[in-house]
CSV table of N, CA, C and O in Angstrom, one decimal:
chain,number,residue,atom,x,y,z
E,1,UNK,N,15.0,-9.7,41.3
E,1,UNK,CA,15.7,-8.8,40.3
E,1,UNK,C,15.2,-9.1,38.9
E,1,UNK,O,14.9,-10.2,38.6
E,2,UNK,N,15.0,-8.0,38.1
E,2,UNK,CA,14.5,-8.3,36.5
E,2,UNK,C,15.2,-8.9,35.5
E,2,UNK,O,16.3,-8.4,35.3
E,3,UNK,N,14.9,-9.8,34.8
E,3,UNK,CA,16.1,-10.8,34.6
E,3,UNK,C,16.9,-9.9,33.3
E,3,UNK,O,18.0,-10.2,33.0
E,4,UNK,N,16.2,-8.9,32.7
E,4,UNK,CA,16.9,-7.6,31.5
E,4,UNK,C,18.0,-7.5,32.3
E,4,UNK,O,19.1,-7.6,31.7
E,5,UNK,N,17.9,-7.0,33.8
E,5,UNK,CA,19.0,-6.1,34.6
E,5,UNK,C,20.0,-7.3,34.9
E,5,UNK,O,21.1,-6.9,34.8
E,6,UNK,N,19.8,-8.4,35.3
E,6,UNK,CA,20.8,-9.6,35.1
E,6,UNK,C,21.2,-9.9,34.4
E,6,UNK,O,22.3,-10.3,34.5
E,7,UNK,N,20.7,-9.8,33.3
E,7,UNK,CA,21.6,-10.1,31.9
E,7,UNK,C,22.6,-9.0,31.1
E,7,UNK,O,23.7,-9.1,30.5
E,8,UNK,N,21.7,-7.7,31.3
E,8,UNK,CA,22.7,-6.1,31.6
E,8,UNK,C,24.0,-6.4,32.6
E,8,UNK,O,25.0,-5.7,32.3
E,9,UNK,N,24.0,-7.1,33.4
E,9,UNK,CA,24.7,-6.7,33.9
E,9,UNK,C,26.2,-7.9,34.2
E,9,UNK,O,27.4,-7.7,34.4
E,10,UNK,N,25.5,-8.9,34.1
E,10,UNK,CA,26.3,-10.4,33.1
E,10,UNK,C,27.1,-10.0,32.0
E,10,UNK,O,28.3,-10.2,32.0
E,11,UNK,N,26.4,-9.3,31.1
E,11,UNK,CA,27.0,-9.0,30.2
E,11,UNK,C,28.1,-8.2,30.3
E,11,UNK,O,29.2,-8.3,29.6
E,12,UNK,N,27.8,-7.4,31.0
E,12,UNK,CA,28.9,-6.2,30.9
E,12,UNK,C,30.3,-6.6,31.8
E,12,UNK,O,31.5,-6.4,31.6
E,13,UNK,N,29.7,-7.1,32.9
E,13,UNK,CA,31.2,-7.9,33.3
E,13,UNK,C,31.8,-8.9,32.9
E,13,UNK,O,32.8,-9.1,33.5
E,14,UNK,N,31.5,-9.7,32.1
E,14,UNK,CA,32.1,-10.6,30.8
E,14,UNK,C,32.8,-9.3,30.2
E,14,UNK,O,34.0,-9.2,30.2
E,15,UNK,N,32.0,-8.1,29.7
E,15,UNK,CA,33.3,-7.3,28.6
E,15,UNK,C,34.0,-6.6,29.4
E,15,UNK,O,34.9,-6.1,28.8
E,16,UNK,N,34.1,-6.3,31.0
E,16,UNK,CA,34.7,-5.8,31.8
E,16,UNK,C,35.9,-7.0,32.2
E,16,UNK,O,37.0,-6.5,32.3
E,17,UNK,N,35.9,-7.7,32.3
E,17,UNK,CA,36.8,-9.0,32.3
E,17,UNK,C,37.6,-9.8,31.2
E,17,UNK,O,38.6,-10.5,31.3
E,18,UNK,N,36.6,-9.3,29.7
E,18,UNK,CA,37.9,-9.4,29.0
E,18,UNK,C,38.9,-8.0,28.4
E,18,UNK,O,39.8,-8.0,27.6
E,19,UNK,N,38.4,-7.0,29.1
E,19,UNK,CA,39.3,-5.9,29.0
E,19,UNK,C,40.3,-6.0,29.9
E,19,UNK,O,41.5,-5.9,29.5
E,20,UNK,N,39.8,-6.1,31.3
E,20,UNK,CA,40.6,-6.4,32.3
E,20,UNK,C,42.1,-7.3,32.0
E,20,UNK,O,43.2,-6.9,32.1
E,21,UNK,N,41.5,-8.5,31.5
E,21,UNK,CA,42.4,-9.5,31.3
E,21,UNK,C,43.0,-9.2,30.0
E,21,UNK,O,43.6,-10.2,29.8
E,22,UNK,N,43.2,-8.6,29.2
E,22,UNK,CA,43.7,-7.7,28.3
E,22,UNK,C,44.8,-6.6,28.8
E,22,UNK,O,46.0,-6.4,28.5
E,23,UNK,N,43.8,-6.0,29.7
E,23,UNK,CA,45.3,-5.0,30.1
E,23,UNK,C,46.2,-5.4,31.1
E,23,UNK,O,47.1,-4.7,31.6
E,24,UNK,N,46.1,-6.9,31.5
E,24,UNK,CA,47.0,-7.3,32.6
E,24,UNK,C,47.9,-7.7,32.1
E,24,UNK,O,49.0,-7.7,32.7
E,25,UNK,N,47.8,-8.2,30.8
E,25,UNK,CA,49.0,-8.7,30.0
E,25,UNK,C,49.5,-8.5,29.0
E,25,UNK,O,50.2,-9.1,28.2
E,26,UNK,N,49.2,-7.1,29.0
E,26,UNK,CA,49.7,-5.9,28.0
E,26,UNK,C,50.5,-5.1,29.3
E,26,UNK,O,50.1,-4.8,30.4
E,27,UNK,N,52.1,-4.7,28.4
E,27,UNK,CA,52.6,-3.9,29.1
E,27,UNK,C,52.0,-2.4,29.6
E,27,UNK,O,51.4,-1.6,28.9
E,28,UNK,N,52.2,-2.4,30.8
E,28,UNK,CA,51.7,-0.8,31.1
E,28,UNK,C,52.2,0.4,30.3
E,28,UNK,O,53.2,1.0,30.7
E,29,UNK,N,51.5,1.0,29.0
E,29,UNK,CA,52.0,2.2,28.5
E,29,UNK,C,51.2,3.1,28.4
E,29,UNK,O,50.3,3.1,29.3
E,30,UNK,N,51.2,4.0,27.5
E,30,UNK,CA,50.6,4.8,27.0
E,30,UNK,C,49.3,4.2,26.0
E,30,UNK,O,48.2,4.8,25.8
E,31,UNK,N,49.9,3.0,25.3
E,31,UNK,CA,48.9,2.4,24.4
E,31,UNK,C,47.9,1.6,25.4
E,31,UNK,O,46.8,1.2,24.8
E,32,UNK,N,48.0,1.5,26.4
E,32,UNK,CA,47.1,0.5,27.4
E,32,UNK,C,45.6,1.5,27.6
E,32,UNK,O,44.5,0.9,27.7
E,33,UNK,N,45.5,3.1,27.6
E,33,UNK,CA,44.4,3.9,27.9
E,33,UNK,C,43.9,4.0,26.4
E,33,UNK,O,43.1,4.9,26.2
E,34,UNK,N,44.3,3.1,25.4
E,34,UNK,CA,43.2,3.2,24.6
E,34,UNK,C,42.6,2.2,24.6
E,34,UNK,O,41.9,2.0,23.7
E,35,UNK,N,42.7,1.2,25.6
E,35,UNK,CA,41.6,-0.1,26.1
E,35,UNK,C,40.5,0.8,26.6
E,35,UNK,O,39.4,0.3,26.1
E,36,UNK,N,40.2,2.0,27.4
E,36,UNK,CA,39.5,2.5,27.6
E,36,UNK,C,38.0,3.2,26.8
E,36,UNK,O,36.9,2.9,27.2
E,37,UNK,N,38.4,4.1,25.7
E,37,UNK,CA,37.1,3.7,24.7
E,37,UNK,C,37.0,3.0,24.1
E,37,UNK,O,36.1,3.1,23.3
E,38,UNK,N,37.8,1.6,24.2
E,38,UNK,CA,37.3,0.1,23.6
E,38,UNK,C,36.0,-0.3,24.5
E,38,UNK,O,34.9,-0.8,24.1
E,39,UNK,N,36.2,-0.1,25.3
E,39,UNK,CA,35.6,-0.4,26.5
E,39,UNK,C,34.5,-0.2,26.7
E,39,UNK,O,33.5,-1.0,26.8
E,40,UNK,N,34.6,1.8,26.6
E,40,UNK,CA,33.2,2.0,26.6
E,40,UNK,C,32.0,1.9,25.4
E,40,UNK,O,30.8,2.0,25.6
E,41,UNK,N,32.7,1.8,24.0
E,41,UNK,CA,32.3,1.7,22.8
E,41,UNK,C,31.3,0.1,23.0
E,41,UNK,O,30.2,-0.1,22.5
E,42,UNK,N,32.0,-0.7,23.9
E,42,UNK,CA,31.5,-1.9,23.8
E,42,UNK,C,30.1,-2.2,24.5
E,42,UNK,O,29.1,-2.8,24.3
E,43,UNK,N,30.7,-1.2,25.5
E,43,UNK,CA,29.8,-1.4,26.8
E,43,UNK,C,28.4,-0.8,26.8
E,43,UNK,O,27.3,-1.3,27.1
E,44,UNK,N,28.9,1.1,26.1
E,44,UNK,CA,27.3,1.8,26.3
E,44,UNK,C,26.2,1.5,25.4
E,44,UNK,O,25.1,1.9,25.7
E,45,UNK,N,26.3,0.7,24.2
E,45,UNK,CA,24.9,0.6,23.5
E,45,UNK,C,24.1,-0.3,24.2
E,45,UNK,O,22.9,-0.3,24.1
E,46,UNK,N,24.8,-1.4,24.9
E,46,UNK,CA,23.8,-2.0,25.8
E,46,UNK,C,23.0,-1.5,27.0
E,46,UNK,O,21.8,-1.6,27.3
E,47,UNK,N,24.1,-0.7,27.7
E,47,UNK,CA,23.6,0.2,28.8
E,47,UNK,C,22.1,0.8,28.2
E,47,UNK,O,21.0,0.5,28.6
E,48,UNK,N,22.7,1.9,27.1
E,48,UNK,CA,22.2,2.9,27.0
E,48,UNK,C,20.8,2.0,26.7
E,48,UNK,O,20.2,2.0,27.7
E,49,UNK,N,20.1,1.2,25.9
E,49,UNK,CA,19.3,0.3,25.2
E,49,UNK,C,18.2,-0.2,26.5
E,49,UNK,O,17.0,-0.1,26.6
E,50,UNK,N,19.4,-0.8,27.5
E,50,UNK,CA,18.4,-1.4,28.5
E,50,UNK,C,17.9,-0.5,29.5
E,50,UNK,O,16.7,-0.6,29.7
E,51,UNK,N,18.5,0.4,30.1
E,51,UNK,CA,17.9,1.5,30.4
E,51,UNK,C,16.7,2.3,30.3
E,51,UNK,O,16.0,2.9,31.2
E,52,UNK,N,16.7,2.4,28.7
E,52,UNK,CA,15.5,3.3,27.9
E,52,UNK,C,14.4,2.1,28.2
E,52,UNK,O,13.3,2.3,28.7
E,53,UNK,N,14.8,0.5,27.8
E,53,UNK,CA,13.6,-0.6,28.3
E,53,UNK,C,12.7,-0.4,29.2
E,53,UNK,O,11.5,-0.3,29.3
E,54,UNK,N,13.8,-0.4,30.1
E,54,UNK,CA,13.1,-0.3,31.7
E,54,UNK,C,12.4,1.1,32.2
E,54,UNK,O,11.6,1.1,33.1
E,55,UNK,N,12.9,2.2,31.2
E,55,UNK,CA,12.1,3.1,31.5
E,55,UNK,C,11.1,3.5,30.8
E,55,UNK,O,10.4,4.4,31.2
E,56,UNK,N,10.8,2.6,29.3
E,56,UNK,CA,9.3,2.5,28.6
E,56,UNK,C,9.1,1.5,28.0
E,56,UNK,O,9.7,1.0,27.1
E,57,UNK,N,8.1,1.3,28.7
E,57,UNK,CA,7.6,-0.2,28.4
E,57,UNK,C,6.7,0.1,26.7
E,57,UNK,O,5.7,0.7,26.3
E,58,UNK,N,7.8,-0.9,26.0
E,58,UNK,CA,7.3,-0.5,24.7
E,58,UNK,C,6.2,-2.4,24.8
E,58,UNK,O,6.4,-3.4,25.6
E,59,UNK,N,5.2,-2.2,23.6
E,59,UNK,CA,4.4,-3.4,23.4
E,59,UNK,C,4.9,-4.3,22.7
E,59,UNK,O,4.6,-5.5,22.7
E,60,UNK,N,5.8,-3.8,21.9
E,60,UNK,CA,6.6,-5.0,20.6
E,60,UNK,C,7.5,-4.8,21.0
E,60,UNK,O,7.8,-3.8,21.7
E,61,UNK,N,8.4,-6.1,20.4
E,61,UNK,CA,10.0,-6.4,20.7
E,61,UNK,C,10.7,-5.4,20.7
E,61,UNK,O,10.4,-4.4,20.1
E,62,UNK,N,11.5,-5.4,21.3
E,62,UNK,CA,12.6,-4.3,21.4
E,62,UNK,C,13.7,-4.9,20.6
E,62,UNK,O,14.4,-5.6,21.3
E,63,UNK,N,14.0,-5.0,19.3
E,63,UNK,CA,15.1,-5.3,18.2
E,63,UNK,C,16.1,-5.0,18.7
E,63,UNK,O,16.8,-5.8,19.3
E,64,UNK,N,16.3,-3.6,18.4
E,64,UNK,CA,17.6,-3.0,18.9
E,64,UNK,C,18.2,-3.3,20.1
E,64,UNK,O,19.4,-2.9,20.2
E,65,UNK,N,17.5,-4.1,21.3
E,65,UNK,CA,17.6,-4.7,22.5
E,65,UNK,C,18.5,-6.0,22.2
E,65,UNK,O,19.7,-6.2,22.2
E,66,UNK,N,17.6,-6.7,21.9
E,66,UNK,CA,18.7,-7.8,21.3
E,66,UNK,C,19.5,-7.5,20.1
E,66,UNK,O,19.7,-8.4,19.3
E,67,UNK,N,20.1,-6.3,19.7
E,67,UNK,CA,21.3,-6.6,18.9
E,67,UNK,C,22.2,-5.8,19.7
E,67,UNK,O,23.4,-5.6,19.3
E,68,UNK,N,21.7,-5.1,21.0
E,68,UNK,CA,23.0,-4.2,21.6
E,68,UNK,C,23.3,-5.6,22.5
E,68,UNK,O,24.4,-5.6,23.0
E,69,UNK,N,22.6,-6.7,22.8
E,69,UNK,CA,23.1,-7.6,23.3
E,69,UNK,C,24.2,-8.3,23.0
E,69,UNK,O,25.2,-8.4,23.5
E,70,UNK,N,23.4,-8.9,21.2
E,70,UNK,CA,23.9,-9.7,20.4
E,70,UNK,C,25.7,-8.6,20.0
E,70,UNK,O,26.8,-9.2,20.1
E,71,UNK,N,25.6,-7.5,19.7
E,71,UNK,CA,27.1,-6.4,19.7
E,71,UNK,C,27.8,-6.9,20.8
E,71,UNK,O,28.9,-7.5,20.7
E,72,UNK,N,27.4,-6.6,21.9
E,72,UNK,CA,28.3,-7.0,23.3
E,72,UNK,C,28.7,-8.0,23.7
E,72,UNK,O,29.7,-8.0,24.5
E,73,UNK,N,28.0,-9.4,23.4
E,73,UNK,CA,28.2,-10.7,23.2
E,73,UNK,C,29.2,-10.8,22.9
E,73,UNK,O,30.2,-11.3,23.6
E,74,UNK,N,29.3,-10.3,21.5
E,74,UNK,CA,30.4,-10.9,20.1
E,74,UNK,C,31.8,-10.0,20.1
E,74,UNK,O,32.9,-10.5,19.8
E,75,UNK,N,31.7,-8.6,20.6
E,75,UNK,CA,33.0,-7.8,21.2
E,75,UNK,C,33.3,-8.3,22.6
E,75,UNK,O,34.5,-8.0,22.9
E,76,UNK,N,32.6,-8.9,23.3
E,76,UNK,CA,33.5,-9.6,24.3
E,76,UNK,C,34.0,-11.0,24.0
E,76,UNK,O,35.0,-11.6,24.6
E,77,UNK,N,33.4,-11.3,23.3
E,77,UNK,CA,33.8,-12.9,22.4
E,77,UNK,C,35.3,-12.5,22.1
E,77,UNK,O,36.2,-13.2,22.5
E,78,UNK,N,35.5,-11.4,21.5
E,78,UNK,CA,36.8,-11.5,20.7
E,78,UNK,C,37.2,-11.0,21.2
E,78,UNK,O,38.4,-11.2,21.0
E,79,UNK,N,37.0,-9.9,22.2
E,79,UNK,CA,38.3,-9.2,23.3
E,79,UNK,C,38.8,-10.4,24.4
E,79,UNK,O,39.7,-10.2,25.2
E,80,UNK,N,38.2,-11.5,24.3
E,80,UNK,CA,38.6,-12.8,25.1
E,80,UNK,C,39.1,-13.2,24.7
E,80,UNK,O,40.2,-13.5,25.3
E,81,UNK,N,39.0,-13.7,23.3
E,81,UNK,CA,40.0,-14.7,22.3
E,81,UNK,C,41.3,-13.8,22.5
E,81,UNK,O,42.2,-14.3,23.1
E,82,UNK,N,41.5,-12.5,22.1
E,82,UNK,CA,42.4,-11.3,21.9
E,82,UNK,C,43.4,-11.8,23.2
E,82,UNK,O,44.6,-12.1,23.0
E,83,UNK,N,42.7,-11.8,24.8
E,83,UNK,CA,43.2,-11.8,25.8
E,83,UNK,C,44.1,-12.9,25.9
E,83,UNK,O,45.3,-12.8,26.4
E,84,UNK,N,43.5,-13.9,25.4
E,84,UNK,CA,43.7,-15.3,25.6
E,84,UNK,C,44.8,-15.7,24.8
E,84,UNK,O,45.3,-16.8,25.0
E,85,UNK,N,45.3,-14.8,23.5
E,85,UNK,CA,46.4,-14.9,22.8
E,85,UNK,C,47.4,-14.2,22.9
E,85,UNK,O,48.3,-14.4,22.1
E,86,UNK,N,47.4,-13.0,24.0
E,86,UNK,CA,47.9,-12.3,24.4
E,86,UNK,C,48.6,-13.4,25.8
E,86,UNK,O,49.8,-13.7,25.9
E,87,UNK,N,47.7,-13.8,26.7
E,87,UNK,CA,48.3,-14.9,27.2
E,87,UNK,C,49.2,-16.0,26.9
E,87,UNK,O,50.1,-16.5,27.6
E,88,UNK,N,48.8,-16.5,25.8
E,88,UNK,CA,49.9,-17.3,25.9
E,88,UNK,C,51.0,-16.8,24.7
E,88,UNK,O,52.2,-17.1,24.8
E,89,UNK,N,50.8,-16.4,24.1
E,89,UNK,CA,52.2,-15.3,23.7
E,89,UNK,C,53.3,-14.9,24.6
E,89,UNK,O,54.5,-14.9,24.3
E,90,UNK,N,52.5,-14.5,25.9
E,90,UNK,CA,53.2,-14.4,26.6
E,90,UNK,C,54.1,-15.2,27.3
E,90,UNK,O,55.4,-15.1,27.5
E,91,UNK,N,53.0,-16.2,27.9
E,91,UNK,CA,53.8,-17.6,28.8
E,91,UNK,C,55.3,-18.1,27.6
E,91,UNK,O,56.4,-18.4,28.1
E,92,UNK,N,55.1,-18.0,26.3
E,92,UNK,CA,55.5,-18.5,25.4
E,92,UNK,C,57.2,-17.7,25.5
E,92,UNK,O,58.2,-18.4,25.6
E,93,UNK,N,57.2,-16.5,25.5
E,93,UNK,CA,58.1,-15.4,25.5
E,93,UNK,C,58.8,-16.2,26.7
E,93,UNK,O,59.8,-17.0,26.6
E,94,UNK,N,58.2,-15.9,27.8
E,94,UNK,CA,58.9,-16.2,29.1
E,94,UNK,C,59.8,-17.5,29.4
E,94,UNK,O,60.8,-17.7,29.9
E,95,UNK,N,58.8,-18.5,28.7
E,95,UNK,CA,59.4,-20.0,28.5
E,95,UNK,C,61.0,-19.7,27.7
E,95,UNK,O,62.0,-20.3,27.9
E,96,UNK,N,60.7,-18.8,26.9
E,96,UNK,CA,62.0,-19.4,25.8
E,96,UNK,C,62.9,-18.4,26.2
E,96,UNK,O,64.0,-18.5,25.6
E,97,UNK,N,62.8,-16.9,27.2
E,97,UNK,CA,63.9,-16.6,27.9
E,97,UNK,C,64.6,-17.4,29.3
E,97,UNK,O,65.7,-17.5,29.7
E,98,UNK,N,63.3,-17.8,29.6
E,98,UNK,CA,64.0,-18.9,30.4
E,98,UNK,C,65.1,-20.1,30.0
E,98,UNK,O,66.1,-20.4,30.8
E,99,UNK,N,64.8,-21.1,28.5
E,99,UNK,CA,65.8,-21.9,28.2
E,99,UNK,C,66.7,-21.4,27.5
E,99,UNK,O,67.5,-22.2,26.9
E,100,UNK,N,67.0,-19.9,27.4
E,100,UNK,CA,67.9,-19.4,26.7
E,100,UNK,C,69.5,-19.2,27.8
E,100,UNK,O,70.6,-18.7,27.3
């Protein structure tokens, strides 16, 4: 497999997993389907980027290639941190109804 399309695709389920894990620990509402164009905001400049690679083989670097990376990296970086305080926020809640 081409290691662009491995890394395409690494990437994207890192930001599909910290969405995921975002909406598991956010109440189910109405505010939870706007995780959805977070989502895809995060997701399609990479898509769209590695795609056009694979289908023209340009001779110089593809810049824009590594910065829809470097974008997707750093929005799943913080949709994890996000998740991850959203977690224990939670455990936190639950603890102190419980010694209540």
């Amino acid at each position: 497999m081409n290691k662009l399309l491995t890394l395409t695709i690494a990437s994207e389920m890192f930001l599909l997993l910290s969405f995921m894990s975002i909406y598991l620990t956010t109440r189910k509402t109405k505010k939870s389907i706007l995780l959805i164009p977070l989502l895809i905001i995060g997701g399609a400049p990479l898509l769209y980027l590695a795609i056009d690679d694979m289908n023209s083989h340009y001779m110089d670097a593809n810049i824009g290639l590594g910065l829809a990376f470097m974008f997707t990296w750093i929005y799943s970086a913080i949709a994890f941190v996000i998740a991850i305080i959203l977690i224990v926020k939670r455990k936190r809640n639950n603890n102190n109804s419980k010694e209540q």
